[in-house]
Coordinates of C-alpha atoms in Angstrom, one line a residue:
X1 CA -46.8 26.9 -22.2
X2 CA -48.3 27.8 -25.5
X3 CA -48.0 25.4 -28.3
X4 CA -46.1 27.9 -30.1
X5 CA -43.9 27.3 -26.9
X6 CA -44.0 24.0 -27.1
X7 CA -43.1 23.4 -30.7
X8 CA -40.7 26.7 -30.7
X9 CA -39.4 28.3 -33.3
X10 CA -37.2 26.8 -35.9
X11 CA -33.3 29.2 -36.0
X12 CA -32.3 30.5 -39.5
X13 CA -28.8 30.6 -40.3
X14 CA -29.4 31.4 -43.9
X15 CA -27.9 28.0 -45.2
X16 CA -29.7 26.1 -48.1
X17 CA -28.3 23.0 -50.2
X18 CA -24.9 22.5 -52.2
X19 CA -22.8 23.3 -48.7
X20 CA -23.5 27.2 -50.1
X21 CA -25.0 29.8 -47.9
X22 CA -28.1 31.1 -49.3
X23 CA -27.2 34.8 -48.2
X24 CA -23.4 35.9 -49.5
X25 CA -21.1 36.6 -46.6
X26 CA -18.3 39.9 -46.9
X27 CA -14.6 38.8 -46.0
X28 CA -12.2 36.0 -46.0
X29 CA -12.6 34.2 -42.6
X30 CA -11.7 30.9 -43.5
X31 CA -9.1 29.2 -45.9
X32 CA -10.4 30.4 -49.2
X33 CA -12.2 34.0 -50.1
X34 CA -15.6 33.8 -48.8
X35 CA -14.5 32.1 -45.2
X36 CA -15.6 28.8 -47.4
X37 CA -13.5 25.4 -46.8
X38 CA -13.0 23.5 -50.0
X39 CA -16.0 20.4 -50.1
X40 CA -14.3 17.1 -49.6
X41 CA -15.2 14.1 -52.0
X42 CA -16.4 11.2 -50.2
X43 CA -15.0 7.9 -50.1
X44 CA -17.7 6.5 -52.6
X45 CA -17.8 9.8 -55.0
X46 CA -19.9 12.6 -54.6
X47 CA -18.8 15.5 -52.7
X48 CA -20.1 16.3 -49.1
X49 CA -20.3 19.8 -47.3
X50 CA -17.8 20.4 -45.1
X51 CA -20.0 21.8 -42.4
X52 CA -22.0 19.2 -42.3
X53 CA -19.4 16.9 -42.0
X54 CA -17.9 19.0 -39.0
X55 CA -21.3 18.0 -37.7
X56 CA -21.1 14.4 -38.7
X57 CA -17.7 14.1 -37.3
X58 CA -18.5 15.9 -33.5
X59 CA -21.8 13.2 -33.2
X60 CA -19.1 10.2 -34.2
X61 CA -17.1 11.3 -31.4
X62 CA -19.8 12.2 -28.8
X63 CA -21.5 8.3 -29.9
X64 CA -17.8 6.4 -29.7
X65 CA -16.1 8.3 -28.0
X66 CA -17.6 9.5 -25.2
X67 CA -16.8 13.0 -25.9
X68 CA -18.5 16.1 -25.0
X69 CA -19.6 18.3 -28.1
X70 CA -18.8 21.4 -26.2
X71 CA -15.0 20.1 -26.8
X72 CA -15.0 18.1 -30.0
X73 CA -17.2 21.1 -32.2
X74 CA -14.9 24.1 -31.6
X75 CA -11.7 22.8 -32.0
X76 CA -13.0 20.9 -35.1
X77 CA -14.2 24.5 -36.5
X78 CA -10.7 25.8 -36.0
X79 CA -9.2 23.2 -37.5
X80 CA -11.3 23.6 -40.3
X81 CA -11.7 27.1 -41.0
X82 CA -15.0 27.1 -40.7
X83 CA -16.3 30.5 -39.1
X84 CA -19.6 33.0 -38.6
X85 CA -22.7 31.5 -40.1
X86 CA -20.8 28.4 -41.1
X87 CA -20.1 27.8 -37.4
X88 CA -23.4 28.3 -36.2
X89 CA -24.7 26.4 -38.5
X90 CA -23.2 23.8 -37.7
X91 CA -23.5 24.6 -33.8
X92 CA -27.6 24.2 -34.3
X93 CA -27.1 21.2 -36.2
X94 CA -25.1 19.5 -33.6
X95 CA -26.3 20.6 -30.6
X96 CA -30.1 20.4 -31.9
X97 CA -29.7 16.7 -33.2
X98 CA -28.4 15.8 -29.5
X99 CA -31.0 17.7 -27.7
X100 CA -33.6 16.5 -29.6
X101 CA -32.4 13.0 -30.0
X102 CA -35.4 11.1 -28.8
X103 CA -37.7 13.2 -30.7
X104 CA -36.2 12.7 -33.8
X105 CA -35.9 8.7 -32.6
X106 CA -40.1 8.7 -32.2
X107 CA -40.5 10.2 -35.6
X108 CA -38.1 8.2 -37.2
X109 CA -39.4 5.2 -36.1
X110 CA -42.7 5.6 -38.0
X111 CA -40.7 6.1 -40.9
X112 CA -38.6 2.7 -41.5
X113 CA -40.9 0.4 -42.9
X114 CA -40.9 -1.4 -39.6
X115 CA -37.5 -1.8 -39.1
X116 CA -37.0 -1.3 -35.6
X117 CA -34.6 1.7 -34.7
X118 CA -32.3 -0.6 -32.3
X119 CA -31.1 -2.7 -35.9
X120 CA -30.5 0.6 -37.8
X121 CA -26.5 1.0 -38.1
X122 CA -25.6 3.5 -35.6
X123 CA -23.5 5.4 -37.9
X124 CA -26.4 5.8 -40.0
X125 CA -28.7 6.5 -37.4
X126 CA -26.7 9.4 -36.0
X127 CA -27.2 10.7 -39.8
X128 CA -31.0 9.9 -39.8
X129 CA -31.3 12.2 -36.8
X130 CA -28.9 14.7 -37.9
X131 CA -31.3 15.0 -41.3
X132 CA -34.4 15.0 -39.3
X133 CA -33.0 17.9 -37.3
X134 CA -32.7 19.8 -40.5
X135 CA -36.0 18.7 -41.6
X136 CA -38.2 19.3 -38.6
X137 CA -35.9 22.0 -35.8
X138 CA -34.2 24.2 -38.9
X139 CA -35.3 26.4 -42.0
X140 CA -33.5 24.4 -44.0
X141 CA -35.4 23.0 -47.6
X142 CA -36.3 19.7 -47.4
X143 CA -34.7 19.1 -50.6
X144 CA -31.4 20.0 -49.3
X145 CA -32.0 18.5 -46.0
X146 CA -32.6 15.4 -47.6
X147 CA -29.9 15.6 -50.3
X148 CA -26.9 16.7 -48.5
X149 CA -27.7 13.9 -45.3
X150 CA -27.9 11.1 -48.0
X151 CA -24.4 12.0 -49.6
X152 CA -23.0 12.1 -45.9
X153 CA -24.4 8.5 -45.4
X154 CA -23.2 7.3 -48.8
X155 CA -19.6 8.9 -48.2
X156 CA -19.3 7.6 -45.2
X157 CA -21.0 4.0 -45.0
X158 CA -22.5 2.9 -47.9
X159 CA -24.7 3.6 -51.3
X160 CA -27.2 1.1 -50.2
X161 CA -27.4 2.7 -46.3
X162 CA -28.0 5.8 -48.4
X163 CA -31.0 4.6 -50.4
X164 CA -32.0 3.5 -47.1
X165 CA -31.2 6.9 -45.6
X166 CA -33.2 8.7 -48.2
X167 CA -36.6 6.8 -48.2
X168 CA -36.5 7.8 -44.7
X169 CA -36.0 11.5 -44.8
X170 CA -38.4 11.6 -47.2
X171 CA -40.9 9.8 -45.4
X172 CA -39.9 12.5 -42.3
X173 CA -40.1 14.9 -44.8
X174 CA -43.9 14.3 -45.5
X175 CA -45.4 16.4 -43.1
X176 CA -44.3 19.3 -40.3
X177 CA -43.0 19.3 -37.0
X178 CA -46.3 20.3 -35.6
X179 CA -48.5 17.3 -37.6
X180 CA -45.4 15.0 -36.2
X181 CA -45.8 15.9 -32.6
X182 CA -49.7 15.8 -32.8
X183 CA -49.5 12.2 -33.9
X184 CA -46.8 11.3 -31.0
X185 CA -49.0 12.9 -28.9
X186 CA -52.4 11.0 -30.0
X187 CA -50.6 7.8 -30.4
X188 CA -48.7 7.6 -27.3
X189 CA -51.1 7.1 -24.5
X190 CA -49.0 7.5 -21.5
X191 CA -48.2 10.6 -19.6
X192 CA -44.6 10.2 -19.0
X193 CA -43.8 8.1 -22.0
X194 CA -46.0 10.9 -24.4
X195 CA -43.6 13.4 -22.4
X196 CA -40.6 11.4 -23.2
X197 CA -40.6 11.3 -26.9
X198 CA -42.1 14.8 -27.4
X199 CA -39.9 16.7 -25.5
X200 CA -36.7 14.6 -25.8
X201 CA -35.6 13.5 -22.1
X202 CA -35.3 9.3 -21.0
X203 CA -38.5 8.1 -19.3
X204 CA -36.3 7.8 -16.2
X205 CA -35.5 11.5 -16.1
X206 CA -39.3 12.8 -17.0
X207 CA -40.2 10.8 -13.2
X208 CA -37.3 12.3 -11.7
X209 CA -37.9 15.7 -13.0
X210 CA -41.6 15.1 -11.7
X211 CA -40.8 14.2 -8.3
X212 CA -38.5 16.8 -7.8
X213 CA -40.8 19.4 -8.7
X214 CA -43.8 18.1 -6.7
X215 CA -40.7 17.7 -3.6
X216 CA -40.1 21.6 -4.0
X217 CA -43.9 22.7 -3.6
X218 CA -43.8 23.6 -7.6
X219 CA -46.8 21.7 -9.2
X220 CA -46.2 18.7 -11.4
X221 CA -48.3 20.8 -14.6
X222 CA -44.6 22.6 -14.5
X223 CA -43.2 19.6 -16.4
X224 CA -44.0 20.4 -20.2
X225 CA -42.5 23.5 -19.4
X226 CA -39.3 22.3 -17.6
X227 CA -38.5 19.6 -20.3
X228 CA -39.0 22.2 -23.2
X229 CA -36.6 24.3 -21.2
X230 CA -34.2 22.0 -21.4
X231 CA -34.8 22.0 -25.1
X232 CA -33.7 25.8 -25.8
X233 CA -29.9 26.9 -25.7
X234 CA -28.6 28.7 -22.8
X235 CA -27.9 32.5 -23.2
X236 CA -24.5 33.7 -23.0
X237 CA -23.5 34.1 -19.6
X238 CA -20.2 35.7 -18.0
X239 CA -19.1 36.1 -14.6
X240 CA -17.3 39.5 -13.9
X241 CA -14.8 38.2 -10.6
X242 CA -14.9 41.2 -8.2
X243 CA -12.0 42.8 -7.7
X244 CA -11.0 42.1 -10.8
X245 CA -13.3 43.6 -13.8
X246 CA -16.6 45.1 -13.4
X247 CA -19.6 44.1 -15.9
X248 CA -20.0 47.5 -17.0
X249 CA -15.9 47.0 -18.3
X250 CA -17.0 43.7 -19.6
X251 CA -19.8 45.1 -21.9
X252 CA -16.7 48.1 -23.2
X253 CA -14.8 45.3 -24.5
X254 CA -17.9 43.6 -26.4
X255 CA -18.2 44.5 -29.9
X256 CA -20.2 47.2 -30.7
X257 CA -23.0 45.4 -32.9
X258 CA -23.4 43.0 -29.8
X259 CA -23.0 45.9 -27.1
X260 CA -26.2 47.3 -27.4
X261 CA -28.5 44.5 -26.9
X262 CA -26.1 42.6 -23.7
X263 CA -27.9 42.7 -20.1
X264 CA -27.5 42.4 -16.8
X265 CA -27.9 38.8 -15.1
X266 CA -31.6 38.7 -13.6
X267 CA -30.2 38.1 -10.4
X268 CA -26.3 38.0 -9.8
X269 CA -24.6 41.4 -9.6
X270 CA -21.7 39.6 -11.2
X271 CA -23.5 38.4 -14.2
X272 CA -23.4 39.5 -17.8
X273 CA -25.4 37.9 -20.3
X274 CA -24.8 38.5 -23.8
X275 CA -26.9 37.9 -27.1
X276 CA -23.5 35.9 -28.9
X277 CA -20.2 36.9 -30.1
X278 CA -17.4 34.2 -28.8
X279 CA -17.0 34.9 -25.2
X280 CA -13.1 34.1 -25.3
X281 CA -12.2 36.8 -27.8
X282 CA -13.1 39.3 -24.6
X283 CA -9.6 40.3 -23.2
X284 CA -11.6 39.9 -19.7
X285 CA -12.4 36.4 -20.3
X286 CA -9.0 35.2 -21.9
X287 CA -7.2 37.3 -18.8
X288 CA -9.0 35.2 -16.0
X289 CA -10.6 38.3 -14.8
X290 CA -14.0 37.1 -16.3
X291 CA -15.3 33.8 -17.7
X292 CA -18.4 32.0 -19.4
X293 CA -20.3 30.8 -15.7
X294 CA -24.1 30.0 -15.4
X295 CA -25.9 32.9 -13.4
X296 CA -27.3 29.8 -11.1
X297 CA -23.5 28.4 -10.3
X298 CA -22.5 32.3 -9.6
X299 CA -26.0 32.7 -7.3
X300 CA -24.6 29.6 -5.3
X301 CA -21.0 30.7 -4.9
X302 CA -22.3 33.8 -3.7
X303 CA -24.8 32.6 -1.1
X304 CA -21.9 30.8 0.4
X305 CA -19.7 33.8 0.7
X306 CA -22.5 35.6 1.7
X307 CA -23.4 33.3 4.3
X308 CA -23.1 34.0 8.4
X309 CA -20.0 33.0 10.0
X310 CA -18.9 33.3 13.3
X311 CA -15.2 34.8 14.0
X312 CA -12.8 36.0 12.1
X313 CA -11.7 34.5 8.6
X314 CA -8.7 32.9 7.2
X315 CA -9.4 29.9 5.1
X316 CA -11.5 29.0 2.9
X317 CA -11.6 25.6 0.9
X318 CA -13.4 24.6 -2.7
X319 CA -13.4 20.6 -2.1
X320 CA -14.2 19.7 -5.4
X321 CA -12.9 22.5 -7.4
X322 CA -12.5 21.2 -10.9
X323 CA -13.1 22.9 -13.4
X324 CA -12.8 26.3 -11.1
X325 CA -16.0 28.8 -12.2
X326 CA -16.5 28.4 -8.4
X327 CA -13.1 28.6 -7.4
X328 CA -12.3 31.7 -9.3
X329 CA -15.5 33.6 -8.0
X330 CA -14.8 32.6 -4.6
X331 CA -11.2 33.1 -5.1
X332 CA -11.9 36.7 -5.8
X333 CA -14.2 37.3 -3.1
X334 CA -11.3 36.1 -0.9
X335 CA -8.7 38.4 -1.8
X336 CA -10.8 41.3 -1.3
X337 CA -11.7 40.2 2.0
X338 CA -8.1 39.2 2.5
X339 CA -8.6 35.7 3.0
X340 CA -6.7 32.3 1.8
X341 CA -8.9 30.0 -1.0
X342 CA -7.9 26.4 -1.4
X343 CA -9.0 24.8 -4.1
X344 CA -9.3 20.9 -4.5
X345 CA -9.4 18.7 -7.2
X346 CA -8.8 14.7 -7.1
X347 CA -8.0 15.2 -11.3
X348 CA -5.1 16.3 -12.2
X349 CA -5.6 17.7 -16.0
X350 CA -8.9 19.3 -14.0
X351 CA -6.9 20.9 -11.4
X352 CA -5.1 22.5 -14.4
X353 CA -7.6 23.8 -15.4
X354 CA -8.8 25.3 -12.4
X355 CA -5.3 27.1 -12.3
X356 CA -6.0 28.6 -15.4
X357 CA -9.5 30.1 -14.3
X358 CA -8.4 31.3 -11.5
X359 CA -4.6 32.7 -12.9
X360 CA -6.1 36.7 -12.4
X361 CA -6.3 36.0 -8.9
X362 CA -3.3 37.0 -6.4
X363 CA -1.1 34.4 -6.1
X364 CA -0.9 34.3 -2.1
X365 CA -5.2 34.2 -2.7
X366 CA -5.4 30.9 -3.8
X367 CA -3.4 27.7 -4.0
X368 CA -5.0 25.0 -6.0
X369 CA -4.0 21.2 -5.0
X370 CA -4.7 17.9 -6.2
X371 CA -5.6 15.5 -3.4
X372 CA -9.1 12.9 -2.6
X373 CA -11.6 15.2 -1.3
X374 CA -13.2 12.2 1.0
X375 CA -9.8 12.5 2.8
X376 CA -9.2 16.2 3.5
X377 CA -11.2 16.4 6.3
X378 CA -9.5 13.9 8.2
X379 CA -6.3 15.3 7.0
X380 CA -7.0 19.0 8.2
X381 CA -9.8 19.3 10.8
X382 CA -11.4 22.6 11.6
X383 CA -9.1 23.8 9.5
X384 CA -11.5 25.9 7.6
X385 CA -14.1 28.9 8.1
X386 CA -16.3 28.0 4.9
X387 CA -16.4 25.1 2.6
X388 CA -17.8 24.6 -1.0
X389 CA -18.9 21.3 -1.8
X390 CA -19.7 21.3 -5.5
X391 CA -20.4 17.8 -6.0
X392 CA -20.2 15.3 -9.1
X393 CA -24.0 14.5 -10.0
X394 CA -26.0 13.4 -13.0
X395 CA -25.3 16.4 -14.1
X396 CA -29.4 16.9 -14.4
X397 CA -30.1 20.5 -13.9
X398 CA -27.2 21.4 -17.3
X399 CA -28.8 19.6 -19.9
X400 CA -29.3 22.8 -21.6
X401 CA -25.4 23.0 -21.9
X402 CA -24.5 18.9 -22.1
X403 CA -27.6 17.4 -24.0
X404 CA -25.6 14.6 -24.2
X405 CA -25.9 13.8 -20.5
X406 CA -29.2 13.0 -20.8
X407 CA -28.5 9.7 -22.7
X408 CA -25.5 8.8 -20.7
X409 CA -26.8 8.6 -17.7
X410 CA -28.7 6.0 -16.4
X411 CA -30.3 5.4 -13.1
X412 CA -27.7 2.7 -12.2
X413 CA -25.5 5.5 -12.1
X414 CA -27.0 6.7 -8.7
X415 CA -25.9 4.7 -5.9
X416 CA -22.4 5.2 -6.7
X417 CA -22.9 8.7 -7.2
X418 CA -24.5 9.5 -4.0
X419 CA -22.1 7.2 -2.0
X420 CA -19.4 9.9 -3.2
X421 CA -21.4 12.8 -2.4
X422 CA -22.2 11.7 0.9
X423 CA -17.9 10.8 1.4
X424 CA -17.6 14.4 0.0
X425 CA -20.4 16.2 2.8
X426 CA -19.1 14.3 5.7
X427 CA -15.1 15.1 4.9
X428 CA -16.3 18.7 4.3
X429 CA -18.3 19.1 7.9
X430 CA -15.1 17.7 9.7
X431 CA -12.6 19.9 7.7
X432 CA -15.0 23.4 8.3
X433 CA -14.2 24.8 11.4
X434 CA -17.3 25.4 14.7
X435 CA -19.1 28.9 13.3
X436 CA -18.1 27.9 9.5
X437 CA -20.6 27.1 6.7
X438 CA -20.6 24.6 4.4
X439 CA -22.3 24.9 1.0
X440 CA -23.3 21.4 -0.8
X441 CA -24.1 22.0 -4.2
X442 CA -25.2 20.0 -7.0
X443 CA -26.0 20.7 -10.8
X444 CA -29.0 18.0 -10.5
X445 CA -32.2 18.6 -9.0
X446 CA -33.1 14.7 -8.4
X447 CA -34.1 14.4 -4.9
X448 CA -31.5 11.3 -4.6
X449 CA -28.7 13.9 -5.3
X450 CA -29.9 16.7 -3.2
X451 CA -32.2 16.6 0.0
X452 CA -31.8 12.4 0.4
X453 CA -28.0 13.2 0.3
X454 CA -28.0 16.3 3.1
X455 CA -30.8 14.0 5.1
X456 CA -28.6 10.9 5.1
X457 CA -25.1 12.8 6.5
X458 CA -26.9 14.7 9.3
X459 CA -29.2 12.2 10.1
X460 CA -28.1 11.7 13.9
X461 CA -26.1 14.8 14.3
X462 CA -26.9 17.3 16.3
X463 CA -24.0 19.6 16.0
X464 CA -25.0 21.1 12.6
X465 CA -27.4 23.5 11.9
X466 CA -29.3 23.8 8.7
X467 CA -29.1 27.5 7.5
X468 CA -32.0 29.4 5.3
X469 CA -30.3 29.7 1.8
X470 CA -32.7 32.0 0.6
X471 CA -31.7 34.5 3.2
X472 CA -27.8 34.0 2.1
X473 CA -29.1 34.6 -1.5
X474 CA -30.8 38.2 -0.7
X475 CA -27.9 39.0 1.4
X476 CA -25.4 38.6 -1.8
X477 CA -27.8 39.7 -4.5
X478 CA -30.0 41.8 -3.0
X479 CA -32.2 40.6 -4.7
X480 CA -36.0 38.7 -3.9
X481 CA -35.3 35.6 -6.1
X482 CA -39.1 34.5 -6.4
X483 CA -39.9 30.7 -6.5
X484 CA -37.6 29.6 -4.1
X485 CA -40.6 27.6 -2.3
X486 CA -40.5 27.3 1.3
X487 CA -36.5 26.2 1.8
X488 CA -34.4 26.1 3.8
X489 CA -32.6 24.5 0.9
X490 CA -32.5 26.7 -2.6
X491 CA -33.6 25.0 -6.1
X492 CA -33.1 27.0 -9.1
X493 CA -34.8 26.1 -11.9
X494 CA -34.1 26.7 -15.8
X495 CA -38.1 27.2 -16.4
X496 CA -38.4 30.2 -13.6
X497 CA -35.0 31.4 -13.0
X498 CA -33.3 30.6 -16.6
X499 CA -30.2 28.9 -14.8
X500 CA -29.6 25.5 -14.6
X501 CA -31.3 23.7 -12.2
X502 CA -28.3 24.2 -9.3
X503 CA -29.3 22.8 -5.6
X504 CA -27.9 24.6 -2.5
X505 CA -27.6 23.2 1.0
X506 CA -26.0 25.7 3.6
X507 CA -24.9 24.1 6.6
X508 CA -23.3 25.7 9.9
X509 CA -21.1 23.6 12.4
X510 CA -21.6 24.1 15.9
X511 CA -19.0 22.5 17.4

């Protein structure tokens, strides 16, 4: 990766100091002419900018509240009023303060007069990094930067956390991204530590990441480039369900400015990818017909349908269905092939939502239930012809989409992870049927997660058959996905493939 690469290249969205846009804007999207909300005065004086404090208010939540920014941000923005360059401004700030988190927390460090990091308030903290973002991943002036951060720290904690707050900046503000990361990388000495801080993952993660690539026949001089990968915002990506819309009816209901430059997926013939534009105002997308979905969680779905099965077909079951991008590509495949698609969820408020993605869908296609997927294979066995076993994870391979994940998650989170996904495996090879397939799938590429996981359910079995995923991907694509390595098992990668880093088991029952 070139070090242009590596230090990448810092988004305009045209927004300078004062809250104001530094390019004017035509229309009235938002409360007042201009599509500007009014600027709130802070609790101590001063007024702060409301975008920023959109911002401010989604990190609060994803810090206290253990809330998702993907949730909090847009429905904050409605709220608000705030709209077009507004928005994504505020989208880079939030999302490129929590991707960049442990950058910002290396730099930062070296600018507090020795006052270690862990005894900063994390309110203010939150607001150092959210500055630094501004500073060091944005075009925005440093005086501005530096200016509109302090207000937000002395509206919302204090005027002395705001002195603080600004001596800091400024010391940040002393030199450029590139100087910063050429002293974290002359002054941290250790491979995976050095790795750590200037591409913003836990230590813990960097080693997993490593072993997983060495595991997959992919050299471990990969990593720099998987981390920064992990770094840079996912593209736009819709599913068109078959049966239901095509991609080419998709792109006739994008608008026109946007049409132009969307593409096919790279390897799914039921992916879309678009350069931006908000997905849901698509009458595909808000009809069920299509939705936002990963190319790499459509490639798995498909492998699975397109996967050898012996006999006829009838039933098909999604054991883990929540929130139901699987379900409602499978359930789609299923009603064309005239086939019934169960789909599980043990959450209630996430089987709703599965019912919502898959509402397009034929009603006598698919019946979504709520029930303990470690259960349903005692409860109905043989009872089904293929079986998709999307299972919780670490949620590894999607920190493009959740950057928050990767400061969540700790590796004491494991064992009880792969205790459920080796309940899930087992219930899902007793409820598939001799001849059926079972996918297991997981958005994670650590090795505990993935090949440890299939290893440990089969280990002793001999009436299960591991099948060649790479063959079931050609067969649905028809496509040659390169850097598959030698299988039978399929890791995507965000680096090579540009999906998130999905793992595919297929597995066949004998008897």
């Amino acid at each position: 990766m070139s070090e242009q690469g590596r230090r990448g290249q810092r988004p305009d969205h045209g927004r300078s100091g004062g809250g104001r846009s530094a390019a004017p804007r035509a229309g009235g999207n938002g409360p007042r002419a201009g599509g500007r909300p009014p600027q709130r005065r802070g609790r101590r004086g001063g007024e702060v900018d409301p975008v920023r404090t959109a911002a401010a208010d989604t990190l609060e939540a994803v810090a206290t509240s253990d809330a998702y920014a993907n949730l909090v941000l847009p429905k904050l923005l409605r709220e608000r009023g705030i709209s077009g360059r507004d928005a994504a401004f505020a989208t880079e700030l939030v999302y490129g303060t929590l991707r960049l988190r442990g950058r910002y927390d290396a730099i930062l460090a070296r600018c507090t007069n020795d006052r270690p990091l862990d005894q900063v308030d994390p309110p203010v903290l939150d607001l150092l990094r959210l500055g630094a973002h501004q500073l060091l991943g944005m075009r925005v002036p440093a005086h501005a930067a530096v200016s509109e951060t302090v207000a937000l720290v002395r509206s919302r904690v204090s005027l002395g956390a705001g002195g603080f707050a600004n001596a800091v900046l400024r010391a940040v503000s002393a030199a450029d991204l590139e100087t910063w990361l050429d002293r974290l990388s002359s002054e941290i000495h250790d491979d995976g530590a050095r790795l750590a801080a200037v591409e913003s993952h836990p230590a813990w993660v960097v080693r997993a990441l490593r072993s997983s690539l060495r595991a997959h026949g992919r050299p471990a001089t990969e990593l720099p480039e998987l981390l920064h990968a992990d770094n840079e915002p996912p593209t736009v990506t819709l599913v068109a369900r078959p049966g239901l819309v095509t991609p080419e009816e998709v792109v006739a209901q994008v608008d026109r400015s946007l049409a132009e430059d969307a593409t096919p997926g790279r390897w799914a013939p039921t992916a879309l990818r678009l350069p931006g534009g908000d997905p849901a105002a698509l009458p595909a997308v808000r009809e069920a017909r299509a939705g936002v979905q990963d190319e790499g969680s459509q490639l798995v779905a498909l492998a699975l349908a397109a996967a050898p099965v012996d006999g006829q077909e009838a039933h098909w079951l999604d054991l883990c269905a929540g929130p139901g991008g699987k379900s409602a590509l499978l359930g789609a495949i299923a009603a064309e092939r005239g086939v019934h698609l169960v789909a599980n969820e043990v959450a209630p408020h996430r089987a709703r939502l599965v019912a919502q993605s898959t509402a397009a869908l034929p009603r006598e296609s698919v019946e979504v239930r709520t029930g303990d997927g470690r259960t349903l294979g005692e409860a109905e066995p043989g009872a089904y012809d293929r079986v998709l076993v999307d299972a919780p994870c670490t949620g590894l391979g999607a920190l493009r989409r959740r950057p928050e994940s990767r400061w969540r998650r700790l590796p004491e989170d494991l064992p009880g992870l792969t205790a459920l996904q080796r309940d899930l495996l087992e219930s899902a090879l007793a409820a598939v049927r001799p001849g059926g397939v079972v996918a297991y799938v997981t958005c994670s590429p650590h090795l505990a997660e993935t090949s440890a996981v299939v290893a440990d359910v089969l280990r002793g079995r001999d009436d299960v058959t591991r099948l060649d995923a790479r063959e079931a991907l050609l067969a649905a694509t028809g496509r040659d996905v390169p850097g598959l390595g030698d299988g039978p098992d399929v890791q995507l990668w965000p680096h090579v493939h540009g999906t998130d880093a999905m793992f595919l088991a297929l597995l066949r029952r004998e008897r």
